[in-house]
PDB file of C-alpha atoms in Angstrom:
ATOM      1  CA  UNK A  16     -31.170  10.844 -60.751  1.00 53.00           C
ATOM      2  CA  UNK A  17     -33.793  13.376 -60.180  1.00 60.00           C
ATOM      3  CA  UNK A  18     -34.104  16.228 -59.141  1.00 61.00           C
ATOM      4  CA  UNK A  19     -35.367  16.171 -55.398  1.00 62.00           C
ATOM      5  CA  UNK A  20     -32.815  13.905 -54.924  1.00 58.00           C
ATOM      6  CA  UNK A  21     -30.241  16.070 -55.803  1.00 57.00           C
ATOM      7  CA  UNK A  22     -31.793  18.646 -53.375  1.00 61.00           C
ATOM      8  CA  UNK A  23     -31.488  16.672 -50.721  1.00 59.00           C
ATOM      9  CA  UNK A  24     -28.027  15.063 -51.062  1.00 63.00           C
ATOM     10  CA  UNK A  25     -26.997  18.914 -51.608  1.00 57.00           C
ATOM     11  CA  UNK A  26     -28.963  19.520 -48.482  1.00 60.00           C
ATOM     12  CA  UNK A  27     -27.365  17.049 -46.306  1.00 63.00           C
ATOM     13  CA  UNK A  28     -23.558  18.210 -47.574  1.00 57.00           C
ATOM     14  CA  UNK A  29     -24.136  21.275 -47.014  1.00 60.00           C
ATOM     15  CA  UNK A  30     -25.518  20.661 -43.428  1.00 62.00           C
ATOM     16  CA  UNK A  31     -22.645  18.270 -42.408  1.00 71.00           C
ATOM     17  CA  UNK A  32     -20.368  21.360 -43.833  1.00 63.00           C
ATOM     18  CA  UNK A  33     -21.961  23.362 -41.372  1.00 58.00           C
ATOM     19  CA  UNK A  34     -21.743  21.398 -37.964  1.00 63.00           C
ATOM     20  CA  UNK A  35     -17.684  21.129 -39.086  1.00 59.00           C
ATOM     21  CA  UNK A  36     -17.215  24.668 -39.165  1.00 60.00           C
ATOM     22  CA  UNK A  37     -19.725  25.072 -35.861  1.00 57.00           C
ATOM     23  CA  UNK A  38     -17.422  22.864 -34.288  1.00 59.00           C
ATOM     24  CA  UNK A  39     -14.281  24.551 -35.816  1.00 62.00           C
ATOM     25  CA  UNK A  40     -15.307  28.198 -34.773  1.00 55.00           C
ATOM     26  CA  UNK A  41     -16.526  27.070 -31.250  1.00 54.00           C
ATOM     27  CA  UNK A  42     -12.870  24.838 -30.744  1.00 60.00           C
ATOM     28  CA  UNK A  43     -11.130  28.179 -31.956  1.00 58.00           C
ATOM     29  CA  UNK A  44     -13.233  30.629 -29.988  1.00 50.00           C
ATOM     30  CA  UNK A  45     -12.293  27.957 -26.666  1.00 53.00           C
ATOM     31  CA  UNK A  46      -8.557  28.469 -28.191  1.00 53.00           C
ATOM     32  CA  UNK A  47      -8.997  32.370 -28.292  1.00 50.00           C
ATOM     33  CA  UNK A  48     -10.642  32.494 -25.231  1.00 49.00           C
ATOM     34  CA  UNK A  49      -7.852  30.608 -23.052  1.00 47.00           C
ATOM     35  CA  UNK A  50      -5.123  32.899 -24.757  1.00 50.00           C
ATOM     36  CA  UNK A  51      -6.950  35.871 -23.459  1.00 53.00           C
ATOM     37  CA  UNK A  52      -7.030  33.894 -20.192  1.00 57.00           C
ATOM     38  CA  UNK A  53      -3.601  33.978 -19.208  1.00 72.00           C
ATOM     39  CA  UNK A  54      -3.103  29.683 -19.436  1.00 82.00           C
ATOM     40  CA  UNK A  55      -0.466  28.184 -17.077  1.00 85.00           C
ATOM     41  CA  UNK A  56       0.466  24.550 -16.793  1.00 89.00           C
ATOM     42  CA  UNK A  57       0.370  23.560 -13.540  1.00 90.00           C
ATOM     43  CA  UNK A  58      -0.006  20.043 -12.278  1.00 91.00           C
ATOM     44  CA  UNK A  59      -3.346  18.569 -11.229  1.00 92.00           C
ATOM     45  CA  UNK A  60      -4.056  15.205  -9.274  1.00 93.00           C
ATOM     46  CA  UNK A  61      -5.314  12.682 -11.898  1.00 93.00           C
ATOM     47  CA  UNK A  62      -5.823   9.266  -9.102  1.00 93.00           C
ATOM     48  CA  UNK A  63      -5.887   9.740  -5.406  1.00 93.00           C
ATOM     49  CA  UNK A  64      -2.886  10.527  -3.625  1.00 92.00           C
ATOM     50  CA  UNK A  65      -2.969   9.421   0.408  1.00 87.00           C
ATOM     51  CA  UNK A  66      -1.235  11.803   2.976  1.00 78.00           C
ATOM     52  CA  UNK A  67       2.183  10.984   3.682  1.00 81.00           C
ATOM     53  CA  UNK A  68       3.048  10.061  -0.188  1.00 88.00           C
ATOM     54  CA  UNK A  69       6.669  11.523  -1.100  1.00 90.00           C
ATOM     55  CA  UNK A  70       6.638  13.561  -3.530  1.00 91.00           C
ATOM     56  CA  UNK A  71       8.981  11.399  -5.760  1.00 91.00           C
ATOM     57  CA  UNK A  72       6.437   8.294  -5.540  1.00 92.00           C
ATOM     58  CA  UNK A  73       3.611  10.613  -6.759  1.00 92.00           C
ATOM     59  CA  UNK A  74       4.228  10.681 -10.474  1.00 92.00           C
ATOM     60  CA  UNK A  75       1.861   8.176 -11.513  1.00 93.00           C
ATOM     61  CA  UNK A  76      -0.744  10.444 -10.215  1.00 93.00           C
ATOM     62  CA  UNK A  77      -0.251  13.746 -11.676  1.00 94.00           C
ATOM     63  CA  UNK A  78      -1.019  14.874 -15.009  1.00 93.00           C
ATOM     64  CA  UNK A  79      -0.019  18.609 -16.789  1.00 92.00           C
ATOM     65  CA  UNK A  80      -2.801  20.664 -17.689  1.00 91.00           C
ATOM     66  CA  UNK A  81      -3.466  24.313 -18.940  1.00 88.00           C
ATOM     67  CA  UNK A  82      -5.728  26.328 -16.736  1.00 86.00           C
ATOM     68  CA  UNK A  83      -6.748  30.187 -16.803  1.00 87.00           C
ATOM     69  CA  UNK A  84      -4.506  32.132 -15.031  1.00 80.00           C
ATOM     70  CA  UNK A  85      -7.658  33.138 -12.878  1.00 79.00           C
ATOM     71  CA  UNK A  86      -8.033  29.963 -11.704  1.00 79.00           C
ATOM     72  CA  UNK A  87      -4.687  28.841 -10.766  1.00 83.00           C
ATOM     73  CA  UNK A  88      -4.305  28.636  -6.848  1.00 79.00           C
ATOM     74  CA  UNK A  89      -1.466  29.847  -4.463  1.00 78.00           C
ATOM     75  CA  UNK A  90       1.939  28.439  -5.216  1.00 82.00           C
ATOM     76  CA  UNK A  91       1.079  26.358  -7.837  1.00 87.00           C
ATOM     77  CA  UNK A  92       3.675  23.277  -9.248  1.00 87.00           C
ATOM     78  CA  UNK A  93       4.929  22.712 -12.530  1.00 87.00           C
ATOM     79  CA  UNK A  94       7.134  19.730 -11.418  1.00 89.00           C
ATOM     80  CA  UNK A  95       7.036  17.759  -8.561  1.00 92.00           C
ATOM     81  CA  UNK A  96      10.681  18.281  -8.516  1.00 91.00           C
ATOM     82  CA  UNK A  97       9.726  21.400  -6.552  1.00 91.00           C
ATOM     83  CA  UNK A  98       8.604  18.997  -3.855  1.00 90.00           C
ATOM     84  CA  UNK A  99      10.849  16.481  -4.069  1.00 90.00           C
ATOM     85  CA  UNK A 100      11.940  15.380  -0.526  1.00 88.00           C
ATOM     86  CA  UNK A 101       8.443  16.599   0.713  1.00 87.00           C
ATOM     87  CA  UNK A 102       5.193  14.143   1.423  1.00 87.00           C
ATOM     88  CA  UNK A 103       1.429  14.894   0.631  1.00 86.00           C
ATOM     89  CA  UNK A 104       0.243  17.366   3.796  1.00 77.00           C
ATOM     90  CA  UNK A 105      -3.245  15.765   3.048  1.00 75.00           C
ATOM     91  CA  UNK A 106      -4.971  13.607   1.198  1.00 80.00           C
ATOM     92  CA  UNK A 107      -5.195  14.604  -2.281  1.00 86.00           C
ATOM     93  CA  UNK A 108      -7.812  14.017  -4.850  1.00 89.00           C
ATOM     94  CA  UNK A 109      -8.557  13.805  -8.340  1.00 91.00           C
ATOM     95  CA  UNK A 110      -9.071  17.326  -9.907  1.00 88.00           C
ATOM     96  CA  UNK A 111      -7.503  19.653  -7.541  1.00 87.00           C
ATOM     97  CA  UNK A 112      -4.374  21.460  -8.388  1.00 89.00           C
ATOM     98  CA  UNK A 113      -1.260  20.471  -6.781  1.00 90.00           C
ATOM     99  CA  UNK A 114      -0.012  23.490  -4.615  1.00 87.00           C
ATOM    100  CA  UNK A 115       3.321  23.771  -2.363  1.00 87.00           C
ATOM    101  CA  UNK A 116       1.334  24.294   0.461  1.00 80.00           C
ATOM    102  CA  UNK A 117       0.217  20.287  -0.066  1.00 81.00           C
ATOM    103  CA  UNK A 118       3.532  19.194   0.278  1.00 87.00           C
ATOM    104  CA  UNK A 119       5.360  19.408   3.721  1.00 80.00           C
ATOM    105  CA  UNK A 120       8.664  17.879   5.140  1.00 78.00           C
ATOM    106  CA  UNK A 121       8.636  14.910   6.983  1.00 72.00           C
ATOM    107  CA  UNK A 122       9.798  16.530   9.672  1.00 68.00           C
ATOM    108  CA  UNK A 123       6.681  19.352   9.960  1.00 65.00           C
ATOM    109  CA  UNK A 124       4.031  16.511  10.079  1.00 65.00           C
ATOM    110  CA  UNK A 125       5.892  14.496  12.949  1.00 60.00           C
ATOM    111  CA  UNK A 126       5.379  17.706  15.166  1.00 57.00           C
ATOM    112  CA  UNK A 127       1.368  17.415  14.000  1.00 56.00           C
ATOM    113  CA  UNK A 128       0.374  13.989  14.867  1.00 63.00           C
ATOM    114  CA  UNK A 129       2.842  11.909  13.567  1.00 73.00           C
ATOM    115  CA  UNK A 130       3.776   9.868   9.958  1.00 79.00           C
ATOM    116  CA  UNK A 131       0.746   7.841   8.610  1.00 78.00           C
ATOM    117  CA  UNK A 132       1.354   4.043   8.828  1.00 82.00           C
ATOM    118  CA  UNK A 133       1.057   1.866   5.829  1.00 83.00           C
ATOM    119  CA  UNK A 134      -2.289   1.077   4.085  1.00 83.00           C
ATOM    120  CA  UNK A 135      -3.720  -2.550   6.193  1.00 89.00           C
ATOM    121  CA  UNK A 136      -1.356  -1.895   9.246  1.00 93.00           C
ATOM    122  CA  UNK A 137      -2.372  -1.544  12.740  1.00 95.00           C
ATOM    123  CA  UNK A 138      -1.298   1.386  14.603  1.00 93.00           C
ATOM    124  CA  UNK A 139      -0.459   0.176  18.598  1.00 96.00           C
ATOM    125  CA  UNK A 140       0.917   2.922  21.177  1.00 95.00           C
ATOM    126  CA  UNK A 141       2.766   1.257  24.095  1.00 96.00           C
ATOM    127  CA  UNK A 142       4.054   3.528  27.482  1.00 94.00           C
ATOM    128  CA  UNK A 143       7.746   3.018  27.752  1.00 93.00           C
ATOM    129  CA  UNK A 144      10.523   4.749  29.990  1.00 91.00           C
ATOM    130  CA  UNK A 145      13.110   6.867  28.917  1.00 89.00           C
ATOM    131  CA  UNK A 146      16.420   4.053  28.893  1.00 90.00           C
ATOM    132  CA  UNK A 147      13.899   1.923  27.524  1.00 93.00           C
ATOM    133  CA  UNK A 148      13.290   3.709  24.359  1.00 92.00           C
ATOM    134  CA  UNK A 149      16.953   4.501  23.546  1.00 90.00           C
ATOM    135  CA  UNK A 150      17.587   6.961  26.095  1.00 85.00           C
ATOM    136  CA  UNK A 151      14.110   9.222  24.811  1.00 83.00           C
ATOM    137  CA  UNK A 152      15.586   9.992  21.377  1.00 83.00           C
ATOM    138  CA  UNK A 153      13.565   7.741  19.618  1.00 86.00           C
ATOM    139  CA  UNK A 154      11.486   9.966  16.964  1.00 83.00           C
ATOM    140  CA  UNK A 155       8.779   9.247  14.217  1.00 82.00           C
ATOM    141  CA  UNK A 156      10.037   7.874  11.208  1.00 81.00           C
ATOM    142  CA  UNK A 157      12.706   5.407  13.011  1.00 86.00           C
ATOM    143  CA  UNK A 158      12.985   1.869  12.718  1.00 91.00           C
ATOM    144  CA  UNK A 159      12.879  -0.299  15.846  1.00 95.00           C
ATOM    145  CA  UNK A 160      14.092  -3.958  16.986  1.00 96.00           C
ATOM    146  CA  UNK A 161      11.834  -4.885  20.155  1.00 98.00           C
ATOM    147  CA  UNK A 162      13.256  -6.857  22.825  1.00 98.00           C
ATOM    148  CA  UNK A 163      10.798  -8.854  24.956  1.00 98.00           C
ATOM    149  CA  UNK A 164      11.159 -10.375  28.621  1.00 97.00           C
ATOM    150  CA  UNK A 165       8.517 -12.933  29.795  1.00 96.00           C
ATOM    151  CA  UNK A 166       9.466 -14.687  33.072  1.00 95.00           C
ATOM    152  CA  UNK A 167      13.076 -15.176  33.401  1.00 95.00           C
ATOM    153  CA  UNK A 168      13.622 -14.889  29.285  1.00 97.00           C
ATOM    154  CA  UNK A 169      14.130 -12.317  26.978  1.00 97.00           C
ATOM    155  CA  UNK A 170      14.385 -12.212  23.134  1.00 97.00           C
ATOM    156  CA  UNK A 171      14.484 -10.283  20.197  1.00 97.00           C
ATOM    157  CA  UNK A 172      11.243 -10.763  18.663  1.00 97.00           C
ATOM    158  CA  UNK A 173      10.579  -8.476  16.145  1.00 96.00           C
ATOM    159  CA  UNK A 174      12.857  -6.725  13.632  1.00 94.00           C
ATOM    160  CA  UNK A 175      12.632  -2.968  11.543  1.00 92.00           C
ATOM    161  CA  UNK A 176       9.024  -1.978  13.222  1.00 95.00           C
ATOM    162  CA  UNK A 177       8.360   1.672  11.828  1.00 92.00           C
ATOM    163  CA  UNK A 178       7.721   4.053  14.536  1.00 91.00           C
ATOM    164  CA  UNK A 179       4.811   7.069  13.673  1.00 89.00           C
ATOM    165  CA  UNK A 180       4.377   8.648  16.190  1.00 87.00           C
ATOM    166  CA  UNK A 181       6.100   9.804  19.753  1.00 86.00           C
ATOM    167  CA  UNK A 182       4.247  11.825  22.765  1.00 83.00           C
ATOM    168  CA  UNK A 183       6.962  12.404  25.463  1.00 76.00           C
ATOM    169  CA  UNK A 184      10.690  11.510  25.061  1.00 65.00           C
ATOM    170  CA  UNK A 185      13.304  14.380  24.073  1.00 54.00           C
ATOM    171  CA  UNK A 186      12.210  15.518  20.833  1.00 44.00           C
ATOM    172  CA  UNK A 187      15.089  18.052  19.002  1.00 37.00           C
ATOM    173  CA  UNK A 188      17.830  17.845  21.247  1.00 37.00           C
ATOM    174  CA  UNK A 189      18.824  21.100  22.875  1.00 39.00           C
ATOM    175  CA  UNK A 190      22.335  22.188  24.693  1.00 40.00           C
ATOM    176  CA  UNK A 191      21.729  22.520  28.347  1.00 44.00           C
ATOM    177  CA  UNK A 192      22.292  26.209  29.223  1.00 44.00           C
ATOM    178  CA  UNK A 193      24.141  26.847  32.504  1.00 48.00           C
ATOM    179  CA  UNK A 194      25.064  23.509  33.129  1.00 47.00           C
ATOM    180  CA  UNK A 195      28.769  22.118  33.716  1.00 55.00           C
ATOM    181  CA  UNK A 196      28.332  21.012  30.318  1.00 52.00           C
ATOM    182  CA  UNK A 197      26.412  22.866  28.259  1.00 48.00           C
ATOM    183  CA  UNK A 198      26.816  20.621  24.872  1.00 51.00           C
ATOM    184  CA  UNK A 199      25.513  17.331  26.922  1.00 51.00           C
ATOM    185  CA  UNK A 200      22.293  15.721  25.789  1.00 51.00           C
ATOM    186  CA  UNK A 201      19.398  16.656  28.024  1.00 55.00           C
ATOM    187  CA  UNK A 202      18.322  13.962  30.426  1.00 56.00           C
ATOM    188  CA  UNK A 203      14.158  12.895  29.398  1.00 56.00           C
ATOM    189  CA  UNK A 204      11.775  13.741  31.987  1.00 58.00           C
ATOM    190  CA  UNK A 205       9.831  10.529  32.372  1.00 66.00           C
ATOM    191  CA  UNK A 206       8.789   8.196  29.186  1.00 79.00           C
ATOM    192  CA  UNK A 207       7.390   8.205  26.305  1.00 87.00           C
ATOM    193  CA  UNK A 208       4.241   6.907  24.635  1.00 91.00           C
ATOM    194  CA  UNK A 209       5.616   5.651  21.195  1.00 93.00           C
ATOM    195  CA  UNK A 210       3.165   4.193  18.549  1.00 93.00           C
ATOM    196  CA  UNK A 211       4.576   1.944  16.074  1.00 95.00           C
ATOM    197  CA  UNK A 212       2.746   0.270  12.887  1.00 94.00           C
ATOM    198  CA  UNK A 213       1.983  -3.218  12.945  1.00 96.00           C
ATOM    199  CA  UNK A 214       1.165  -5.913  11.129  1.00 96.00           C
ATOM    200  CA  UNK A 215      -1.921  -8.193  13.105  1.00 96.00           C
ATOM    201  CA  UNK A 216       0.682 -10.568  14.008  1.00 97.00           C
ATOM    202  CA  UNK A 217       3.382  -8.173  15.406  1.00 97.00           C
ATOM    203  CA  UNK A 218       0.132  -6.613  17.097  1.00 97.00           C
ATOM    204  CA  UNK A 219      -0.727  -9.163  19.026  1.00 97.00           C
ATOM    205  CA  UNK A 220       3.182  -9.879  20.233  1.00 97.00           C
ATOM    206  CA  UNK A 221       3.444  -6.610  21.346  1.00 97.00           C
ATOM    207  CA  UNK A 222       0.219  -5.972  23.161  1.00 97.00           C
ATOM    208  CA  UNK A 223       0.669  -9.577  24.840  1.00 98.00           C
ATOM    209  CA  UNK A 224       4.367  -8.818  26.086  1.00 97.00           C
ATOM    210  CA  UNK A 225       3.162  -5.233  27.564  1.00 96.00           C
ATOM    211  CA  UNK A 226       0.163  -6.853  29.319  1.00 96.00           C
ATOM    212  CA  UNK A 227       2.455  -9.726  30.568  1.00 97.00           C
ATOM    213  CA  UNK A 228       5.951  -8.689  30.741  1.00 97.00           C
ATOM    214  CA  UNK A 229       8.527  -5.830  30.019  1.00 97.00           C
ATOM    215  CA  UNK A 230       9.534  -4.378  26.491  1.00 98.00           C
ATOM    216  CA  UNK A 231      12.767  -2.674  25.315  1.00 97.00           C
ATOM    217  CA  UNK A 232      13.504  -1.237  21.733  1.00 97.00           C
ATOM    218  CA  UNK A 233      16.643  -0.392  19.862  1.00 96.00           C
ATOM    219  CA  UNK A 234      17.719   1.756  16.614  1.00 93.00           C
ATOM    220  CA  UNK A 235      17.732  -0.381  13.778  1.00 91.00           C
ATOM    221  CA  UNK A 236      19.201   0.391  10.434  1.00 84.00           C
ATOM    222  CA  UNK A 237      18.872  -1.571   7.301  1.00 77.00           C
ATOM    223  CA  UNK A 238      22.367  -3.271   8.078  1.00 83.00           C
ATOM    224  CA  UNK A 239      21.149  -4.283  11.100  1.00 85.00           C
ATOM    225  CA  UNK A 240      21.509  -8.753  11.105  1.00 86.00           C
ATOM    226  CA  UNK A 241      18.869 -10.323  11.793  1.00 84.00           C
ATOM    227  CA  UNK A 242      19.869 -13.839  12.903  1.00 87.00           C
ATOM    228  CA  UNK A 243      22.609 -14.494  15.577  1.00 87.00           C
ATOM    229  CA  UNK A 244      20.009 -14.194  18.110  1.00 91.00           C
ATOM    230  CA  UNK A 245      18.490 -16.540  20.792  1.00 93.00           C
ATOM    231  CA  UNK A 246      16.191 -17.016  23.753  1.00 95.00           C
ATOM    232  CA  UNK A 247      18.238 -15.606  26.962  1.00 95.00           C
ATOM    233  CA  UNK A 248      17.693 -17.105  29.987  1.00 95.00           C
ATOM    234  CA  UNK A 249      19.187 -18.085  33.047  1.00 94.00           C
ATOM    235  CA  UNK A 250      20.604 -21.374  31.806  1.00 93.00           C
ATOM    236  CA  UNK A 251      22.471 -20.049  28.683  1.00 93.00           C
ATOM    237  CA  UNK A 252      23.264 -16.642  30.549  1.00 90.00           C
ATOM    238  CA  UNK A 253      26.655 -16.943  30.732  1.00 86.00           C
TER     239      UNK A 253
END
Protein backbone atom coordinates (compact mmCIF):
# COMPACT_ATOMS: atom_id res chain seq x y z
CA UNK A 1 0.00 0.00 0.00
CA UNK A 2 1.52 3.29 -0.69
CA UNK A 3 1.97 5.99 0.67
CA UNK A 4 -0.74 8.59 -0.56
CA UNK A 5 -2.99 6.09 0.18
CA UNK A 6 -2.24 5.91 3.57
CA UNK A 7 -2.63 9.75 3.69
CA UNK A 8 -5.79 9.69 2.67
CA UNK A 9 -7.40 6.78 4.57
CA UNK A 10 -5.67 8.67 7.66
CA UNK A 11 -7.33 11.72 6.28
CA UNK A 12 -10.76 10.46 6.04
CA UNK A 13 -10.54 8.79 9.87
CA UNK A 14 -9.50 11.50 11.15
CA UNK A 15 -12.27 13.68 9.51
CA UNK A 16 -15.15 11.24 10.41
CA UNK A 17 -13.44 11.55 14.12
CA UNK A 18 -14.09 15.03 13.88
CA UNK A 19 -17.84 15.43 12.76
CA UNK A 20 -18.44 12.74 15.96
CA UNK A 21 -17.04 14.94 18.40
CA UNK A 22 -18.75 18.20 16.44
CA UNK A 23 -21.80 16.45 16.96
CA UNK A 24 -20.91 15.33 20.56
CA UNK A 25 -19.87 18.91 21.80
CA UNK A 26 -22.87 20.62 19.99
CA UNK A 27 -25.52 17.65 21.65
CA UNK A 28 -23.69 18.50 25.05
CA UNK A 29 -23.56 22.25 24.68
CA UNK A 30 -27.80 21.78 23.74
CA UNK A 31 -27.62 19.56 27.14
CA UNK A 32 -25.72 22.42 29.06
CA UNK A 33 -27.65 24.95 27.65
CA UNK A 34 -31.24 23.54 28.73
CA UNK A 35 -29.80 22.92 32.35
CA UNK A 36 -28.99 26.55 32.54
CA UNK A 37 -32.53 27.00 31.17
CA UNK A 38 -34.51 26.01 33.97
CA UNK A 39 -36.32 22.67 31.89
CA UNK A 40 -39.85 21.69 33.05
CA UNK A 41 -41.95 18.89 31.69
CA UNK A 42 -45.06 20.03 30.89
CA UNK A 43 -47.47 18.45 28.48
CA UNK A 44 -47.81 19.56 24.86
CA UNK A 45 -50.62 18.63 22.25
CA UNK A 46 -49.06 16.02 19.88
CA UNK A 47 -52.67 15.42 17.35
CA UNK A 48 -55.53 17.80 17.41
CA UNK A 49 -57.73 17.93 20.22
CA UNK A 50 -61.54 19.41 19.33
CA UNK A 51 -63.28 21.67 22.01
CA UNK A 52 -65.41 19.89 24.28
CA UNK A 53 -62.88 16.73 24.62
CA UNK A 54 -62.76 15.56 28.45
CA UNK A 55 -59.85 15.65 29.72
CA UNK A 56 -59.73 11.84 30.47
CA UNK A 57 -60.34 10.99 26.59
CA UNK A 58 -57.35 13.24 25.70
CA UNK A 59 -54.44 10.97 26.41
CA UNK A 60 -53.80 9.76 23.07
CA UNK A 61 -53.01 13.26 22.21
CA UNK A 62 -50.56 14.52 24.60
CA UNK A 63 -47.03 13.84 24.78
CA UNK A 64 -44.31 14.99 27.84
CA UNK A 65 -41.71 17.22 26.82
CA UNK A 66 -38.89 19.38 28.45
CA UNK A 67 -39.08 23.04 27.68
CA UNK A 68 -37.03 26.16 29.10
CA UNK A 69 -38.47 27.44 31.97
CA UNK A 70 -38.73 30.78 29.89
CA UNK A 71 -40.93 29.40 27.69
CA UNK A 72 -43.36 27.57 29.72
CA UNK A 73 -46.85 29.40 29.73
CA UNK A 74 -49.32 30.23 32.64
CA UNK A 75 -50.48 27.25 34.62
CA UNK A 76 -48.88 24.77 32.83
CA UNK A 77 -49.92 20.65 33.22
CA UNK A 78 -47.85 17.87 34.05
CA UNK A 79 -50.82 15.38 34.07
CA UNK A 80 -54.01 15.62 32.71
CA UNK A 81 -55.10 14.31 35.98
CA UNK A 82 -55.08 18.00 36.92
CA UNK A 83 -57.96 18.33 34.49
CA UNK A 84 -59.64 15.42 34.87
CA UNK A 85 -63.45 16.09 34.95
CA UNK A 86 -62.74 19.25 32.76
CA UNK A 87 -63.24 19.45 28.66
CA UNK A 88 -60.94 21.29 26.08
CA UNK A 89 -62.12 25.29 26.40
CA UNK A 90 -60.95 25.39 22.67
CA UNK A 91 -59.72 23.68 20.10
CA UNK A 92 -56.32 22.57 20.65
CA UNK A 93 -53.50 21.98 18.30
CA UNK A 94 -50.42 20.26 17.73
CA UNK A 95 -47.44 22.09 19.43
CA UNK A 96 -48.97 24.27 21.95
CA UNK A 97 -48.59 23.60 25.58
CA UNK A 98 -51.44 22.35 27.46
CA UNK A 99 -52.41 25.05 30.13
CA UNK A 100 -55.33 24.93 32.90
CA UNK A 101 -56.77 27.77 31.46
CA UNK A 102 -57.64 25.21 28.25
CA UNK A 103 -59.56 23.10 30.30
CA UNK A 104 -62.98 24.28 31.75
CA UNK A 105 -65.97 22.46 33.49
CA UNK A 106 -68.76 21.42 31.66
CA UNK A 107 -70.72 23.48 33.42
CA UNK A 108 -68.68 27.05 32.51
CA UNK A 109 -69.05 26.38 28.70
CA UNK A 110 -72.96 25.69 28.91
CA UNK A 111 -73.27 29.37 30.26
CA UNK A 112 -71.01 30.40 26.88
CA UNK A 113 -72.84 28.96 24.05
CA UNK A 114 -73.51 25.65 24.91
CA UNK A 115 -71.68 21.82 24.64
CA UNK A 116 -70.36 21.08 21.06
CA UNK A 117 -72.37 18.28 19.34
CA UNK A 118 -70.68 15.26 17.97
CA UNK A 119 -68.39 15.32 14.87
CA UNK A 120 -71.19 14.62 11.51
CA UNK A 121 -74.29 15.65 13.67
CA UNK A 122 -76.70 18.28 12.89
CA UNK A 123 -77.39 20.84 15.38
CA UNK A 124 -81.53 21.79 15.18
CA UNK A 125 -83.00 24.48 17.78
CA UNK A 126 -86.79 24.06 18.18
CA UNK A 127 -89.11 26.89 20.39
CA UNK A 128 -90.84 24.97 23.09
CA UNK A 129 -92.95 26.10 26.25
CA UNK A 130 -92.06 25.78 29.63
CA UNK A 131 -94.39 22.27 30.69
CA UNK A 132 -93.27 21.22 27.46
CA UNK A 133 -89.65 21.00 28.15
CA UNK A 134 -89.92 19.40 31.62
CA UNK A 135 -91.23 22.21 33.45
CA UNK A 136 -87.98 24.70 32.00
CA UNK A 137 -85.30 22.66 33.80
CA UNK A 138 -84.08 21.08 30.93
CA UNK A 139 -80.19 22.14 30.65
CA UNK A 140 -77.26 21.39 28.16
CA UNK A 141 -75.77 18.20 28.52
CA UNK A 142 -79.25 16.23 29.17
CA UNK A 143 -80.61 13.48 27.36
CA UNK A 144 -84.10 13.74 25.87
CA UNK A 145 -87.03 11.26 24.68
CA UNK A 146 -89.28 13.41 22.16
CA UNK A 147 -92.85 12.84 22.05
CA UNK A 148 -94.62 13.77 18.80
CA UNK A 149 -98.45 14.55 18.04
CA UNK A 150 -99.59 14.65 14.36
CA UNK A 151 -103.40 14.78 13.96
CA UNK A 152 -105.15 12.94 16.60
CA UNK A 153 -101.78 10.63 17.39
CA UNK A 154 -98.94 10.92 19.41
CA UNK A 155 -95.77 8.76 19.85
CA UNK A 156 -92.54 8.45 21.18
CA UNK A 157 -90.33 8.78 18.34
CA UNK A 158 -87.02 9.30 19.24
CA UNK A 159 -84.98 8.08 22.22
CA UNK A 160 -81.56 9.65 24.31
CA UNK A 161 -81.28 12.93 21.88
CA UNK A 162 -78.33 15.01 23.52
CA UNK A 163 -79.36 18.45 24.26
CA UNK A 164 -76.34 21.43 23.69
CA UNK A 165 -77.62 24.11 24.14
CA UNK A 166 -80.70 26.06 26.05
CA UNK A 167 -81.71 29.98 25.58
CA UNK A 168 -84.67 30.60 28.00
CA UNK A 169 -86.02 28.02 30.53
CA UNK A 170 -84.89 28.25 34.37
CA UNK A 171 -81.32 27.78 34.29
CA UNK A 172 -79.72 27.19 38.18
CA UNK A 173 -82.64 27.00 40.19
CA UNK A 174 -82.97 29.69 42.81
CA UNK A 175 -85.25 29.81 46.22
CA UNK A 176 -87.95 32.33 45.75
CA UNK A 177 -87.31 35.11 48.31
CA UNK A 178 -90.43 36.49 50.04
CA UNK A 179 -92.69 34.08 48.82
CA UNK A 180 -95.06 31.71 51.00
CA UNK A 181 -92.54 29.28 50.15
CA UNK A 182 -89.37 30.34 49.76
CA UNK A 183 -87.63 26.73 48.94
CA UNK A 184 -90.29 26.18 45.88
CA UNK A 185 -88.90 25.94 42.38
CA UNK A 186 -89.35 29.16 40.47
CA UNK A 187 -92.13 29.11 37.92
CA UNK A 188 -90.26 29.74 33.96
CA UNK A 189 -91.23 32.86 32.40
CA UNK A 190 -92.24 31.75 28.93
CA UNK A 191 -90.20 28.86 26.88
CA UNK A 192 -87.31 27.94 25.88
CA UNK A 193 -85.36 27.59 22.64
CA UNK A 194 -83.50 24.19 23.18
CA UNK A 195 -81.05 22.87 20.46
CA UNK A 196 -80.44 19.29 20.41
CA UNK A 197 -77.85 17.24 18.10
CA UNK A 198 -79.11 15.20 15.45
CA UNK A 199 -78.45 12.71 13.30
CA UNK A 200 -79.99 13.65 9.38
CA UNK A 201 -82.66 11.28 10.08
CA UNK A 202 -83.76 12.46 13.60
CA UNK A 203 -83.37 15.98 11.79
CA UNK A 204 -85.76 15.67 9.52
CA UNK A 205 -88.44 14.01 12.23
CA UNK A 206 -88.07 16.77 14.29
CA UNK A 207 -88.19 19.71 11.96
CA UNK A 208 -91.28 17.92 10.15
CA UNK A 209 -93.29 17.41 13.54
CA UNK A 210 -92.58 21.27 14.58
CA UNK A 211 -93.69 22.50 11.12
CA UNK A 212 -96.75 20.12 11.26
CA UNK A 213 -97.68 19.31 14.69
CA UNK A 214 -96.76 19.70 18.48
CA UNK A 215 -93.55 18.31 20.30
CA UNK A 216 -92.98 17.34 23.97
CA UNK A 217 -89.64 16.03 25.57
CA UNK A 218 -88.81 14.13 28.70
CA UNK A 219 -85.57 13.34 30.96
CA UNK A 220 -84.11 10.29 29.86
CA UNK A 221 -81.50 8.31 31.65
CA UNK A 222 -79.60 5.38 30.39
CA UNK A 223 -82.20 3.00 32.21
CA UNK A 224 -84.72 4.52 30.49
CA UNK A 225 -86.75 1.25 28.19
CA UNK A 226 -87.07 1.77 25.10
CA UNK A 227 -89.84 -0.53 23.82
CA UNK A 228 -93.31 -0.80 25.55
CA UNK A 229 -94.39 2.01 23.50
CA UNK A 230 -97.09 2.56 20.78
CA UNK A 231 -98.96 4.93 18.50
CA UNK A 232 -101.76 6.71 20.84
CA UNK A 233 -104.73 7.58 19.38
CA UNK A 234 -108.23 7.88 19.89
CA UNK A 235 -109.08 4.26 19.19
CA UNK A 236 -106.57 2.60 21.62
CA UNK A 237 -106.95 5.62 24.16
CA UNK A 238 -108.42 3.93 26.73
Amino acid sequence: MNRRLLSAIAAGVLAILGAVLLVSYVNNADSRAMANMDPIEVLVVSAPIAQGTPAEEAAASVTTERLPKAAIGPDPIRSLAEVAGRVAATDLQPGEQVLGARFVTRQSMERFGGIPAPEGYHSVTISLDAPRIVGGTITPGDKVGVFVTLGDQTHLVLHNIAVTRVQGGLGATQPNQGTENPDAAPVPDGGAMITMALTAQQAETIVFAAENGSIWLSIEDPTTPKDGTRVVNPGNFF
